[in-house]
């Protein structure tokens, strides 16, 4: 009889070289048995040997695991048996066996140091080969069609191994041992260059092709570069003319910032400030875009990020990026998404060439992108004494990593659709919530179909069907009006609508594992969300259990004259807020200098004031929005008079104001609030008389900082009162406006002084990209008998 152990593990144990790691460890310890993928159930290891050696094997499985490996369950069963294994082998994968938990792929991983060294070596097959990868790096989510993660289940099945790659793949001493994306110049995908006339330009090597493209970019050309999960447009970061041309060609990119890629950290530090947290994340295997504050030596064109205090920067994460920047004299390059706003990323070569008729050259490869995956965008805020990671977009580098819930829905599977803007649907299976990649704003049929495809892919990966769907109660969102069609497509009978801002708060509770039986205070601060009373909410205060939140406060209600026109031209909202305090004649006198920023000037100003004087606006034009209030302040101070991308006036207000962080001589401004029968109201319109009184004595930046600080301070005072009155210690803050570092820092500092526990989003976006997580969590609580 011999000792045998069966080990069942789940977590990130596929797509990271886990089976090769187990194989080599077993061989090193002279153990016999096998290791086998079990699809989404994990990995099974059966091994025989002496008790002492098996114990050492188990210990080293935990201590020496691959760098991307995460164990979520690790179950060891000891047995004795008379049957003997003759060797140790990697068994054929199975999708039928049952494991002990839930396993998932790692995200797409940036190229590793070893593969980069080969890229720069003299090794014939992989020197200057852009698709070089190994067991530790390369695409994962974007290339897999189904689990288990084996080459036939990925797009790499289109590229059969050459004899040498086959040897690498089978060699247990090679770091490409069972690496599914293994390839080389002899058998793998390659890049080609096409002119604007769709004529292929021939080159002797991949390096010569890159040298050509690098020179063209520096000469002022725009190049479409197909990458891991989509297509970028690349151009110079120094050439005003080409940047303006690109903005005009892309349509709705009048001032919206472009992301850029820098050769290395030293290059980035020449134009941006970089703290330790930002540098750690920037250089991680995830390689996100990080919004970095410009420094005093900023030298890039103003047209990279017009009117902003920061710039979105990332490091190279694919072989083609390193090769390109190595050949460029300029150490930075614009890398912005090729697709128009609200349209899915271009991934098909034919579509790329047809849709981008303004491009000078196309640098395209012949590997299929099975799933689109946009670059993740992050901002690091200082909240009180600590740094806080804030997602503006959670996608490449994170998807499909799940979030862990404090409750388990067992064998059920739920889908959270999200809202409409920045859509990221989520799937809940057991105690795991798996957000998809970033989809975008679902107002076009193409984006709607992309959303359905992403949901279908997640379901296929985890071999499950949906039992119930959570969605936003807004009656005009495409995701809401089409909910019956969505349910029919996935054969779902039950759908549940949830309020937008309550879902924001629930997302914070989920990721911070707040006890669902404890009451919370929630601050939901954003631009737009459909309220339970049919008006547009956006500055909301809730108390209660996550499953039964009650609205106990909000910003004072005001009108959005013209609805969406008030969003585009914030002076309209300013006029509305001023009308709460001033007569029509006084109002016209105050706003007259700003009338030139309305399309029809003075005539439009007078028309708006007449509308306001008459009143009787429909519910959909009434709001308590924090975002629109900040837009109005931006307009009043002359910072931004037209929104050319979402949140622009408020973003530029914050950016200009941040220069006053250390200024102790700011104007003393305050925003009063009232409490009528237990309902708090923050009277934001009452700041304007004081603001008008001091505006000639202070700079725009000083006034802007003081207003935002006053806004945060008043919210903190209301929250503190509620906390003391109701005995609630947990404060949850979410919504797009919670990205504003001035406001959120003021709230956190004031509440921390009173020993309150403040929680914010750090694992999903506090904006609408995190809504589906909150929806699905509320659905799980609602369906549970315990809450």
XYZ file of C-alpha atoms in Angstrom:
787
model
C 0.000 0.000 0.000
C 1.216 3.538 -0.825
C 0.229 7.016 0.284
C -1.811 8.991 -2.232
C -3.207 12.489 -1.971
C -5.892 14.070 -4.118
C -5.633 17.865 -4.147
C -8.473 19.979 -5.516
C -7.694 23.676 -5.975
C -9.684 26.607 -7.357
C -9.038 30.299 -7.987
C -6.611 31.594 -10.610
C -5.089 28.223 -11.475
C -5.500 28.201 -15.264
C -3.667 30.232 -17.871
C -0.718 30.935 -15.547
C 1.457 27.867 -16.017
C 0.017 26.139 -12.978
C 0.039 22.608 -14.422
C 3.682 22.952 -15.614
C 4.559 24.259 -12.131
C 2.900 21.228 -10.489
C 4.557 18.885 -12.987
C 8.048 20.240 -12.365
C 7.592 20.256 -8.593
C 6.434 16.626 -8.641
C 9.381 15.622 -10.838
C 11.797 17.455 -8.549
C 10.463 15.505 -5.553
C 10.344 12.258 -7.568
C 6.575 11.873 -7.094
C 4.202 10.014 -9.401
C 0.659 10.907 -10.477
C -0.983 13.553 -12.654
C -2.430 17.055 -12.787
C -5.617 17.871 -14.690
C -7.645 20.989 -15.584
C -11.314 20.706 -14.543
C -12.700 23.654 -16.509
C -14.225 26.281 -14.236
C -14.102 23.815 -11.310
C -10.349 24.212 -10.886
C -7.457 21.788 -11.041
C -7.118 18.250 -9.678
C -3.774 16.801 -8.598
C -3.297 13.131 -7.744
C 0.130 12.224 -6.434
C 1.718 9.275 -4.617
C 4.836 8.963 -2.508
C 6.063 8.869 1.073
C 4.059 10.785 3.649
C 6.996 13.084 4.357
C 7.554 13.914 0.677
C 3.859 14.432 0.026
C 3.677 16.857 2.969
C 6.635 18.773 1.529
C 4.890 18.777 -1.887
C 1.718 20.318 -0.419
C 3.751 22.951 1.439
C 5.701 23.935 -1.681
C 2.511 24.101 -3.785
C 1.484 26.939 -1.494
C 4.851 28.627 -1.010
C 6.277 28.473 -4.553
C 3.109 28.941 -6.616
C 3.274 30.995 -9.859
C 3.192 34.757 -9.352
C -0.310 35.135 -10.800
C -1.770 32.179 -8.903
C -4.496 32.831 -6.330
C -5.874 29.941 -4.289
C -9.471 30.403 -3.228
C -9.821 26.813 -2.074
C -7.149 24.184 -1.468
C -8.523 20.805 -0.392
C -6.246 17.839 0.377
C -7.585 14.283 0.748
C -5.221 11.571 2.018
C -5.665 7.930 1.008
C -3.729 4.698 0.731
C -3.947 2.497 -2.321
C -2.314 -0.513 -3.909
C -2.431 0.896 -7.457
C 0.727 2.635 -8.577
C 1.451 5.438 -11.049
C 4.550 4.865 -13.123
C 5.329 8.545 -13.779
C 3.947 12.053 -13.367
C 2.089 13.541 -16.291
C -0.206 16.385 -17.339
C -3.524 14.673 -17.988
C -5.933 15.687 -20.720
C -8.215 18.504 -19.540
C -11.786 17.738 -18.521
C -14.850 19.937 -18.342
C -16.982 17.223 -16.753
C -15.221 16.571 -13.455
C -16.292 18.305 -10.289
C -13.867 20.342 -8.224
C -14.169 22.140 -4.910
C -14.796 25.668 -6.058
C -14.776 28.219 -8.809
C -11.816 28.885 -11.069
C -11.223 31.606 -13.557
C -8.646 32.898 -15.965
C -6.126 35.580 -15.166
C -6.534 38.795 -17.148
C -4.499 39.679 -20.210
C -0.939 40.002 -18.913
C 1.691 42.448 -20.180
C 4.833 41.004 -21.764
C 7.352 39.791 -19.155
C 11.025 40.759 -18.763
C 12.298 37.440 -20.094
C 10.254 37.734 -23.289
C 11.391 41.344 -23.688
C 15.007 40.262 -23.409
C 14.412 37.748 -26.203
C 12.808 40.513 -28.262
C 16.095 42.416 -28.075
C 18.343 39.367 -28.509
C 19.890 37.757 -31.572
C 17.735 34.630 -31.214
C 16.407 34.013 -34.720
C 12.842 32.958 -33.993
C 11.888 35.534 -31.358
C 14.181 38.533 -31.785
C 12.003 41.490 -32.811
C 8.968 39.232 -32.859
C 5.991 41.265 -31.514
C 3.922 38.254 -30.365
C 6.555 36.764 -28.091
C 4.999 35.325 -24.923
C 5.419 32.527 -22.412
C 3.657 30.868 -19.492
C 3.938 34.089 -17.437
C 2.658 36.635 -19.943
C 0.578 37.416 -22.989
C -3.109 37.607 -23.849
C -5.601 35.434 -21.995
C -9.181 36.765 -21.898
C -9.034 38.231 -25.397
C -7.975 34.950 -27.032
C -9.935 32.268 -25.168
C -13.136 30.849 -26.618
C -13.976 28.427 -23.823
C -12.606 26.791 -20.689
C -10.485 24.722 -20.055
C -7.680 26.995 -21.144
C -5.976 24.815 -23.741
C -4.648 25.919 -27.116
C -7.487 24.314 -29.154
C -9.916 26.471 -27.123
C -8.149 29.708 -28.086
C -7.633 31.683 -31.282
C -4.080 30.278 -31.319
C -5.561 27.131 -32.840
C -5.286 29.080 -36.125
C -1.486 28.877 -35.790
C -0.214 25.277 -35.574
C 3.167 24.851 -33.867
C 6.325 24.654 -35.906
C 8.596 21.797 -34.803
C 10.707 24.042 -32.577
C 7.712 25.637 -30.795
C 6.261 22.157 -30.354
C 9.495 21.140 -28.622
C 9.351 24.245 -26.390
C 5.744 23.471 -25.472
C 6.572 19.884 -24.480
C 9.857 20.631 -22.705
C 9.310 20.698 -18.929
C 12.485 22.754 -18.479
C 11.276 25.504 -20.842
C 9.198 28.426 -19.586
C 6.883 27.791 -22.564
C 6.044 24.342 -21.216
C 2.285 24.136 -21.817
C 2.117 27.902 -22.519
C -0.911 28.119 -24.807
C 0.097 31.314 -26.675
C 3.553 29.945 -27.592
C 4.595 30.918 -31.132
C 7.463 32.354 -33.136
C 8.153 34.082 -36.436
C 8.000 30.702 -38.229
C 4.505 29.685 -37.103
C 2.770 32.530 -35.265
C 0.809 35.672 -36.161
C 2.559 38.590 -37.831
C 1.989 42.277 -38.530
C 1.469 43.821 -41.958
C 1.358 47.460 -43.077
C -1.294 48.901 -45.379
C -1.451 52.362 -46.916
C -4.526 54.578 -46.835
C -5.358 53.083 -50.246
C -5.443 49.583 -48.756
C -2.238 48.600 -50.507
C 0.020 46.266 -48.546
C 3.586 47.520 -48.193
C 6.195 44.755 -48.128
C 9.047 44.569 -45.618
C 11.824 42.084 -45.069
C 11.105 41.662 -41.370
C 8.833 42.717 -38.518
C 11.595 45.059 -37.322
C 11.814 46.883 -40.679
C 8.052 47.295 -40.650
C 8.191 48.900 -37.179
C 11.061 51.206 -38.156
C 8.939 52.486 -41.056
C 5.884 53.109 -38.860
C 7.967 54.861 -36.173
C 9.368 57.302 -38.729
C 5.933 57.997 -40.218
C 4.483 58.823 -36.796
C 7.327 61.240 -36.101
C 6.732 62.813 -39.509
C 3.154 63.682 -38.526
C 1.211 60.669 -39.755
C -1.689 58.928 -37.987
C -1.419 55.133 -37.751
C -4.020 52.562 -36.697
C -2.361 49.817 -34.631
C -4.257 46.620 -33.894
C -3.314 45.302 -30.475
C -4.377 42.731 -27.891
C -7.997 43.708 -27.347
C -8.726 46.413 -29.895
C -7.198 49.069 -32.114
C -5.329 52.241 -31.154
C -4.706 55.368 -33.165
C -1.097 56.474 -32.767
C 0.430 59.850 -33.516
C 2.964 62.324 -32.165
C 2.412 63.884 -28.724
C 4.307 67.017 -29.761
C 2.720 67.949 -33.091
C -0.240 70.323 -32.607
C -1.282 70.054 -36.241
C -1.652 66.266 -36.294
C -3.415 66.224 -32.910
C -5.974 68.777 -34.103
C -6.415 66.761 -37.310
C -7.060 63.616 -35.250
C -9.601 65.443 -33.066
C -11.476 66.699 -36.108
C -11.432 63.275 -37.745
C -12.757 61.501 -34.656
C -15.755 63.831 -34.485
C -16.744 64.103 -30.830
C -13.176 64.639 -29.581
C -13.083 68.438 -29.528
C -11.340 68.546 -26.144
C -11.614 65.015 -24.727
C -8.122 63.937 -23.605
C -6.041 61.375 -25.457
C -4.153 58.647 -23.608
C -0.444 58.425 -24.270
C 2.191 55.723 -23.904
C 5.648 56.480 -22.518
C 8.786 54.455 -23.188
C 9.549 54.005 -19.467
C 9.033 55.512 -16.017
C 12.004 57.887 -16.366
C 10.438 59.417 -19.488
C 7.081 59.863 -17.748
C 8.665 61.621 -14.757
C 9.918 64.333 -17.087
C 6.391 65.665 -17.644
C 4.251 64.216 -14.823
C 4.359 63.789 -11.066
C 4.456 60.157 -9.988
C 3.976 58.938 -6.409
C 4.935 55.477 -5.169
C 1.417 54.051 -5.500
C 1.079 55.294 -9.062
C 4.490 53.944 -10.045
C 3.742 50.518 -8.559
C 0.478 50.223 -10.489
C 1.909 51.723 -13.681
C 4.707 49.132 -13.778
C 2.559 46.156 -12.693
C 1.639 43.318 -15.055
C -1.752 45.020 -15.510
C -0.299 48.148 -17.181
C -3.372 50.442 -16.898
C -3.714 54.032 -18.018
C -3.164 56.189 -14.942
C -4.215 59.832 -14.701
C -1.060 61.625 -13.590
C -0.730 65.241 -12.543
C 1.292 67.338 -14.951
C 4.504 68.709 -13.461
C 6.077 72.121 -13.992
C 8.206 70.769 -16.847
C 5.279 69.412 -18.869
C 6.326 69.703 -22.522
C 3.757 67.691 -24.498
C 1.302 69.466 -26.790
C -1.618 71.143 -25.043
C -3.839 69.271 -27.510
C -3.093 65.957 -25.790
C -5.309 66.870 -22.830
C -6.677 70.406 -23.364
C -7.474 72.415 -20.256
C -6.692 69.625 -17.804
C -4.276 69.372 -14.900
C -3.523 65.726 -15.598
C -2.706 63.386 -18.457
C -3.570 59.703 -18.976
C -0.359 57.686 -19.271
C 0.481 54.011 -19.680
C 3.606 51.965 -20.265
C 4.057 49.522 -23.164
C 2.332 46.203 -22.491
C 2.694 44.313 -25.800
C 5.777 43.499 -27.832
C 4.717 45.827 -30.644
C 4.607 48.773 -28.217
C 8.173 48.199 -27.013
C 9.444 47.767 -30.551
C 7.731 50.961 -31.721
C 8.974 53.186 -28.892
C 12.471 51.738 -29.184
C 12.641 52.961 -32.800
C 11.117 56.399 -32.120
C 13.214 59.416 -31.173
C 10.177 60.804 -29.366
C 9.790 58.788 -26.142
C 6.001 59.150 -26.044
C 3.183 58.436 -28.471
C -0.577 59.034 -28.445
C -2.479 55.739 -28.049
C -6.195 56.477 -28.196
C -9.033 54.106 -29.088
C -9.736 54.004 -32.812
C -13.499 53.581 -32.476
C -15.828 56.606 -32.435
C -17.449 57.485 -29.090
C -20.064 54.958 -27.925
C -19.104 52.512 -30.696
C -17.481 49.100 -30.033
C -13.731 48.826 -30.573
C -12.671 47.824 -34.053
C -11.160 44.318 -34.134
C -11.721 43.110 -37.697
C -9.075 44.120 -40.236
C -11.594 44.778 -43.001
C -13.724 46.969 -40.718
C -10.668 48.838 -39.435
C -9.640 49.825 -42.959
C -13.167 50.698 -44.093
C -14.216 52.737 -41.050
C -10.954 54.662 -40.594
C -10.721 56.367 -43.960
C -8.711 59.290 -42.537
C -5.773 57.106 -41.425
C -2.388 57.337 -43.175
C -1.240 53.777 -42.402
C -2.615 50.616 -40.847
C -0.420 48.317 -38.753
C -2.544 45.169 -38.508
C -1.937 41.600 -37.383
C -3.653 38.393 -38.471
C -4.564 36.978 -35.048
C -8.277 37.038 -34.245
C -9.374 39.082 -31.225
C -12.062 36.881 -29.744
C -13.156 39.398 -27.113
C -12.625 43.144 -27.215
C -10.923 44.548 -24.124
C -10.245 48.259 -23.729
C -7.437 49.751 -21.634
C -8.282 50.207 -17.953
C -8.162 53.782 -16.626
C -7.292 54.563 -12.999
C -6.794 57.562 -10.806
C -5.028 57.490 -7.414
C -6.642 59.912 -4.969
C -5.354 60.929 -1.553
C -8.167 60.389 0.958
C -7.150 61.673 4.358
C -3.863 59.935 5.140
C -4.043 57.122 2.582
C -4.029 56.586 -1.146
C -7.199 55.293 -2.775
C -7.401 53.553 -6.166
C -10.284 54.805 -8.296
C -11.356 53.063 -11.493
C -12.662 55.236 -14.278
C -12.711 52.105 -16.432
C -12.133 48.516 -15.252
C -11.182 46.326 -18.198
C -7.860 45.043 -19.586
C -5.581 43.798 -16.825
C -8.495 42.984 -14.496
C -11.162 41.159 -16.512
C -12.284 38.445 -15.754
C -11.136 38.554 -12.108
C -14.188 38.256 -9.827
C -15.190 40.145 -6.707
C -15.976 38.124 -3.598
C -19.377 38.566 -1.970
C -20.154 38.012 1.701
C -23.241 36.051 0.661
C -23.507 32.940 -1.485
C -26.403 32.353 -3.900
C -25.571 28.660 -4.197
C -26.337 27.070 -7.537
C -28.154 30.165 -8.863
C -26.675 32.593 -11.404
C -27.701 36.267 -11.572
C -26.957 38.929 -14.172
C -26.626 42.645 -13.444
C -27.013 44.686 -16.639
C -25.882 48.075 -15.361
C -27.279 51.431 -16.455
C -26.567 52.988 -19.869
C -23.302 54.920 -19.694
C -19.926 53.230 -19.118
C -21.726 49.908 -19.093
C -20.068 46.850 -17.536
C -22.511 43.965 -16.946
C -21.756 41.492 -14.144
C -22.483 37.822 -13.522
C -22.934 36.353 -10.021
C -22.277 32.676 -9.498
C -22.111 31.317 -5.952
C -20.264 33.978 -3.968
C -18.369 35.391 -6.977
C -19.321 38.438 -9.030
C -17.600 38.595 -12.412
C -17.751 41.961 -14.222
C -17.317 41.799 -17.992
C -14.974 44.069 -19.888
C -15.927 47.728 -20.412
C -18.707 47.929 -23.009
C -19.299 51.692 -23.203
C -22.452 53.765 -23.485
C -25.273 51.636 -24.850
C -27.198 53.971 -27.135
C -26.280 52.338 -30.464
C -27.410 48.978 -31.775
C -23.771 47.934 -32.349
C -22.891 48.583 -28.693
C -26.051 46.851 -27.517
C -25.070 43.759 -29.532
C -21.529 43.962 -28.146
C -23.025 43.918 -24.636
C -25.048 40.787 -25.434
C -21.957 39.118 -26.918
C -19.875 39.861 -23.792
C -22.598 38.430 -21.538
C -22.878 35.351 -23.744
C -19.109 34.838 -23.579
C -19.018 34.943 -19.760
C -21.894 32.461 -19.610
C -20.055 30.192 -22.047
C -16.816 30.380 -20.071
C -18.519 29.317 -16.861
C -21.054 26.935 -18.433
C -24.037 28.416 -16.648
C -27.461 29.925 -17.356
C -29.051 33.016 -15.844
C -31.824 32.621 -13.261
C -32.656 36.310 -12.758
C -31.651 39.724 -14.129
C -31.171 43.048 -12.312
C -31.441 46.280 -14.306
C -31.854 50.059 -13.894
C -35.361 51.446 -13.370
C -34.789 54.333 -15.825
C -37.694 53.978 -18.305
C -35.698 55.209 -21.315
C -32.403 53.335 -21.076
C -31.955 50.865 -23.924
C -31.014 48.269 -21.306
C -34.381 48.858 -19.611
C -36.690 49.233 -22.606
C -35.206 46.039 -24.067
C -35.165 44.037 -20.841
C -37.813 41.601 -22.090
C -35.779 40.964 -25.239
C -32.633 40.418 -23.158
C -34.496 38.047 -20.843
C -35.880 36.097 -23.812
C -32.428 35.782 -25.406
C -31.019 34.194 -22.253
C -34.227 32.322 -21.385
C -34.752 34.187 -18.090
C -38.176 34.506 -16.485
C -37.506 36.953 -13.646
C -36.224 40.526 -14.018
C -35.972 43.104 -11.231
C -35.494 46.882 -11.533
C -33.288 48.716 -9.008
C -32.838 52.395 -8.298
C -29.621 53.822 -9.739
C -28.182 55.513 -6.648
C -29.122 52.724 -4.286
C -27.136 50.412 -6.570
C -24.143 52.787 -6.294
C -24.220 52.419 -2.503
C -24.707 48.647 -2.726
C -21.549 48.348 -4.872
C -19.500 49.877 -2.042
C -21.096 47.527 0.473
C -20.313 44.507 -1.696
C -16.653 45.210 -2.303
C -16.014 46.208 1.339
C -18.016 43.222 2.656
C -20.232 45.356 4.870
C -22.457 43.168 7.032
C -25.871 43.167 5.274
C -27.540 43.128 8.697
C -25.933 46.443 9.694
C -27.424 49.809 8.739
C -25.350 52.241 6.705
C -25.389 55.858 5.633
C -24.910 56.209 1.879
C -23.888 59.296 -0.103
C -24.557 58.876 -3.836
C -23.090 61.813 -5.743
C -23.254 61.852 -9.544
C -24.652 63.585 -12.599
C -27.742 61.656 -13.595
C -29.895 58.813 -12.312
C -33.619 58.141 -12.455
C -35.232 58.751 -9.061
C -38.133 56.916 -7.462
C -40.243 60.077 -7.794
C -39.620 60.337 -11.557
C -37.160 63.241 -11.262
C -33.427 63.120 -11.956
C -31.465 62.389 -8.798
C -27.733 62.897 -8.277
C -27.045 64.208 -4.777
C -28.644 61.632 -2.493
C -28.323 60.597 1.145
C -29.642 57.212 2.285
C -29.842 55.308 5.538
C -30.848 51.751 6.382
C -29.963 48.212 5.397
C -28.536 47.767 1.883
C -31.621 45.736 0.972
C -33.959 48.523 2.170
C -32.339 51.933 1.767
C -34.391 55.021 2.597
C -33.769 58.449 1.077
C -33.232 60.863 3.973
C -31.599 63.796 2.193
C -30.632 65.365 -1.107
C -29.505 68.555 -2.806
C -32.246 71.109 -3.222
C -34.237 70.448 -6.356
C -33.691 72.712 -9.348
C -34.607 72.815 -13.024
C -32.538 71.775 -16.024
C -33.853 74.229 -18.644
C -33.906 72.362 -21.947
C -32.999 69.012 -20.356
C -29.918 67.711 -22.181
C -29.195 71.238 -23.458
C -28.524 72.244 -19.848
C -25.941 69.469 -19.664
C -24.222 70.643 -22.850
C -24.378 74.347 -21.944
C -23.953 74.635 -18.146
C -24.854 78.331 -18.118
C -28.470 77.104 -18.464
C -28.151 75.265 -15.142
C -26.461 78.313 -13.620
C -29.434 80.462 -14.618
C -31.776 77.968 -12.978
C -29.841 77.939 -9.677
C -29.542 81.732 -9.600
C -33.323 82.028 -10.042
C -33.766 80.536 -6.548
C -32.311 83.740 -5.077
C -32.558 86.532 -7.642
C -35.362 88.152 -9.606
C -35.408 87.725 -13.381
C -34.003 91.232 -13.926
C -31.209 90.674 -11.385
C -30.480 87.293 -12.887
C -30.127 88.693 -16.424
C -27.701 91.328 -15.140
C -25.529 88.682 -13.458
C -25.516 86.263 -16.388
C -25.453 88.743 -19.287
C -21.626 88.438 -19.770
C -22.081 84.667 -20.217
C -24.871 84.914 -22.813
C -22.282 84.776 -25.603
C -21.659 81.129 -24.687
C -25.203 80.164 -25.624
C -25.739 79.276 -29.318
C -28.285 82.081 -29.766
C -26.766 84.515 -27.334
C -28.902 87.122 -25.568
C -32.120 85.908 -27.221
C -31.579 82.443 -25.791
C -30.835 83.888 -22.345
C -34.123 85.788 -22.319
C -36.005 82.715 -23.566
C -34.568 80.593 -20.733
C -35.466 83.149 -18.077
C -39.039 83.319 -19.381
C -39.257 79.533 -19.197
C -38.053 79.570 -15.608
C -40.425 82.390 -14.692
C -43.388 80.384 -16.000
C -42.293 77.187 -14.227
C -44.279 73.946 -14.684
C -41.359 71.911 -15.984
C -41.893 68.150 -16.471
C -40.432 65.837 -13.820
C -37.635 64.760 -16.137
C -36.303 68.334 -16.106
C -36.137 68.514 -12.296
C -32.947 67.395 -10.594
C -30.904 67.113 -7.405
C -27.697 66.442 -9.331
C -24.295 67.117 -7.753
C -22.616 66.982 -11.158
C -24.846 69.635 -12.698
C -24.284 71.905 -9.669
C -20.517 71.673 -10.196
C -21.022 72.334 -13.911
C -22.877 75.536 -13.006
C -20.008 76.656 -10.753
C -17.563 75.970 -13.600
C -19.680 78.141 -15.905
C -20.025 80.927 -13.324
C -16.245 81.080 -12.849
C -15.653 81.100 -16.626
C -13.780 77.781 -16.616
C -15.898 75.740 -19.034
C -18.986 76.828 -20.971
C -19.629 73.783 -23.158
C -19.512 70.094 -22.345
C -17.730 68.310 -25.194
C -17.320 65.069 -23.219
C -19.003 63.689 -20.132
C -18.272 65.618 -16.943
C -15.961 68.125 -18.645
C -17.056 71.323 -16.813
C -16.772 69.688 -13.376
C -13.517 67.928 -14.282
C -11.913 71.184 -15.406
C -13.221 72.937 -12.301
C -11.478 70.401 -10.083
C -8.322 70.445 -12.192
C -7.889 74.212 -12.005
C -8.737 74.281 -8.300
C -6.240 71.618 -7.217
C -3.413 74.138 -7.487
C -4.812 75.722 -4.285
C -4.486 72.599 -2.088
C -1.893 74.229 0.179
C -3.428 77.714 0.127
C -4.563 78.767 3.621
C -6.013 82.124 2.505
C -9.064 80.918 0.612
C -12.436 82.685 0.815
C -14.711 81.443 3.593
C -17.715 79.995 1.796
C -20.437 77.724 3.137
C -23.504 75.892 1.883
C -26.392 75.811 4.371
C -28.717 72.854 4.827
C -32.088 72.315 6.430
C -33.878 69.374 8.039
C -37.609 69.314 7.404
C -39.395 66.396 9.060
C -36.298 64.213 8.896
C -35.442 65.025 5.261
C -32.192 66.946 4.833
C -31.802 69.415 1.981
C -28.468 70.895 0.942
C -29.288 74.392 -0.294
C -26.603 74.754 -2.942
C -28.135 77.826 -4.597
C -27.432 79.884 -1.462
C -23.692 79.871 -2.094
C -24.040 82.244 -5.046
C -24.615 85.560 -3.175
C -21.401 85.024 -1.169
C -19.585 83.869 -4.298
C -20.662 87.010 -6.170
C -19.507 89.187 -3.267
C -15.955 87.786 -3.268
C -15.334 86.930 -6.912
C -13.394 90.150 -7.583
C -11.034 89.480 -4.688
C -9.872 85.953 -5.469
C -8.629 83.907 -8.418
C -10.906 81.432 -10.197
C -8.887 78.552 -8.789
C -9.268 79.844 -5.228
C -13.014 80.308 -5.597
C -13.396 76.909 -7.218
C -11.498 75.151 -4.427
C -13.507 76.970 -1.753
C -16.853 75.988 -3.329
C -15.925 72.317 -3.653
C -14.540 72.272 -0.135
C -17.726 73.867 1.204
C -19.806 71.278 -0.664
C -17.848 68.412 0.898
C -17.908 70.015 4.343
C -21.698 70.415 4.381
C -22.228 66.828 3.230
C -19.919 65.667 6.030
C -21.850 67.724 8.604
C -25.182 66.231 7.509
C -23.680 62.739 7.564
C -22.224 63.274 11.022
C -25.608 64.418 12.363
C -27.318 61.364 10.888
C -24.641 59.085 12.290
C -25.010 60.484 15.782
C -28.822 60.508 15.688
C -29.204 56.974 14.325
C -26.099 55.358 15.798
C -24.777 54.331 12.361
C -20.995 54.162 12.008
C -20.519 52.863 8.438
C -20.508 55.630 5.809
C -20.559 54.525 2.152
C -19.766 56.997 -0.654
C -20.149 56.371 -4.392
C -21.136 57.970 -7.702
C -19.037 59.684 -10.354
C -18.655 62.895 -8.333
C -16.895 60.889 -5.604
C -13.919 60.840 -7.999
C -13.523 64.554 -7.184
C -10.542 64.543 -4.813
C -11.299 67.941 -3.249
C -14.857 67.017 -2.279
C -14.196 63.458 -1.167
C -11.060 64.375 0.791
C -13.008 67.016 2.696
C -15.800 64.545 3.525
C -13.373 61.834 4.638
C -11.249 64.185 6.760
C -14.260 65.667 8.555
C -15.868 62.276 9.242
C -12.574 60.680 10.300
C -12.154 63.390 12.917
C -15.413 62.109 14.395
C -14.222 58.473 14.317
C -16.596 57.448 11.519
C -15.815 54.513 9.230
C -15.804 55.711 5.615
C -15.872 53.271 2.684
C -15.562 54.050 -1.030
C -15.212 52.094 -4.288
C -11.716 50.808 -5.031
C -12.354 47.510 -6.875
C -14.990 48.776 -9.308
C -15.717 52.213 -10.684
C -17.666 54.592 -8.429
C -19.261 55.783 -11.674
C -21.792 53.875 -13.731
C -19.237 51.169 -14.516
C -19.875 49.805 -11.019
C -23.674 49.926 -11.118
C -24.168 46.294 -12.202
C -22.226 45.065 -9.171
C -24.585 46.977 -6.871
C -27.652 45.784 -8.767
C -26.643 42.152 -8.582
C -25.802 42.398 -4.883
C -29.190 43.951 -4.105
C -30.872 41.196 -6.118
C -28.949 38.553 -4.154
C -30.002 40.161 -0.851
C -33.606 40.470 -2.033
C -33.745 36.807 -3.047
C -32.100 35.585 0.134
C -34.350 34.495 2.991
C -31.807 35.815 5.507
C -32.011 39.512 4.576
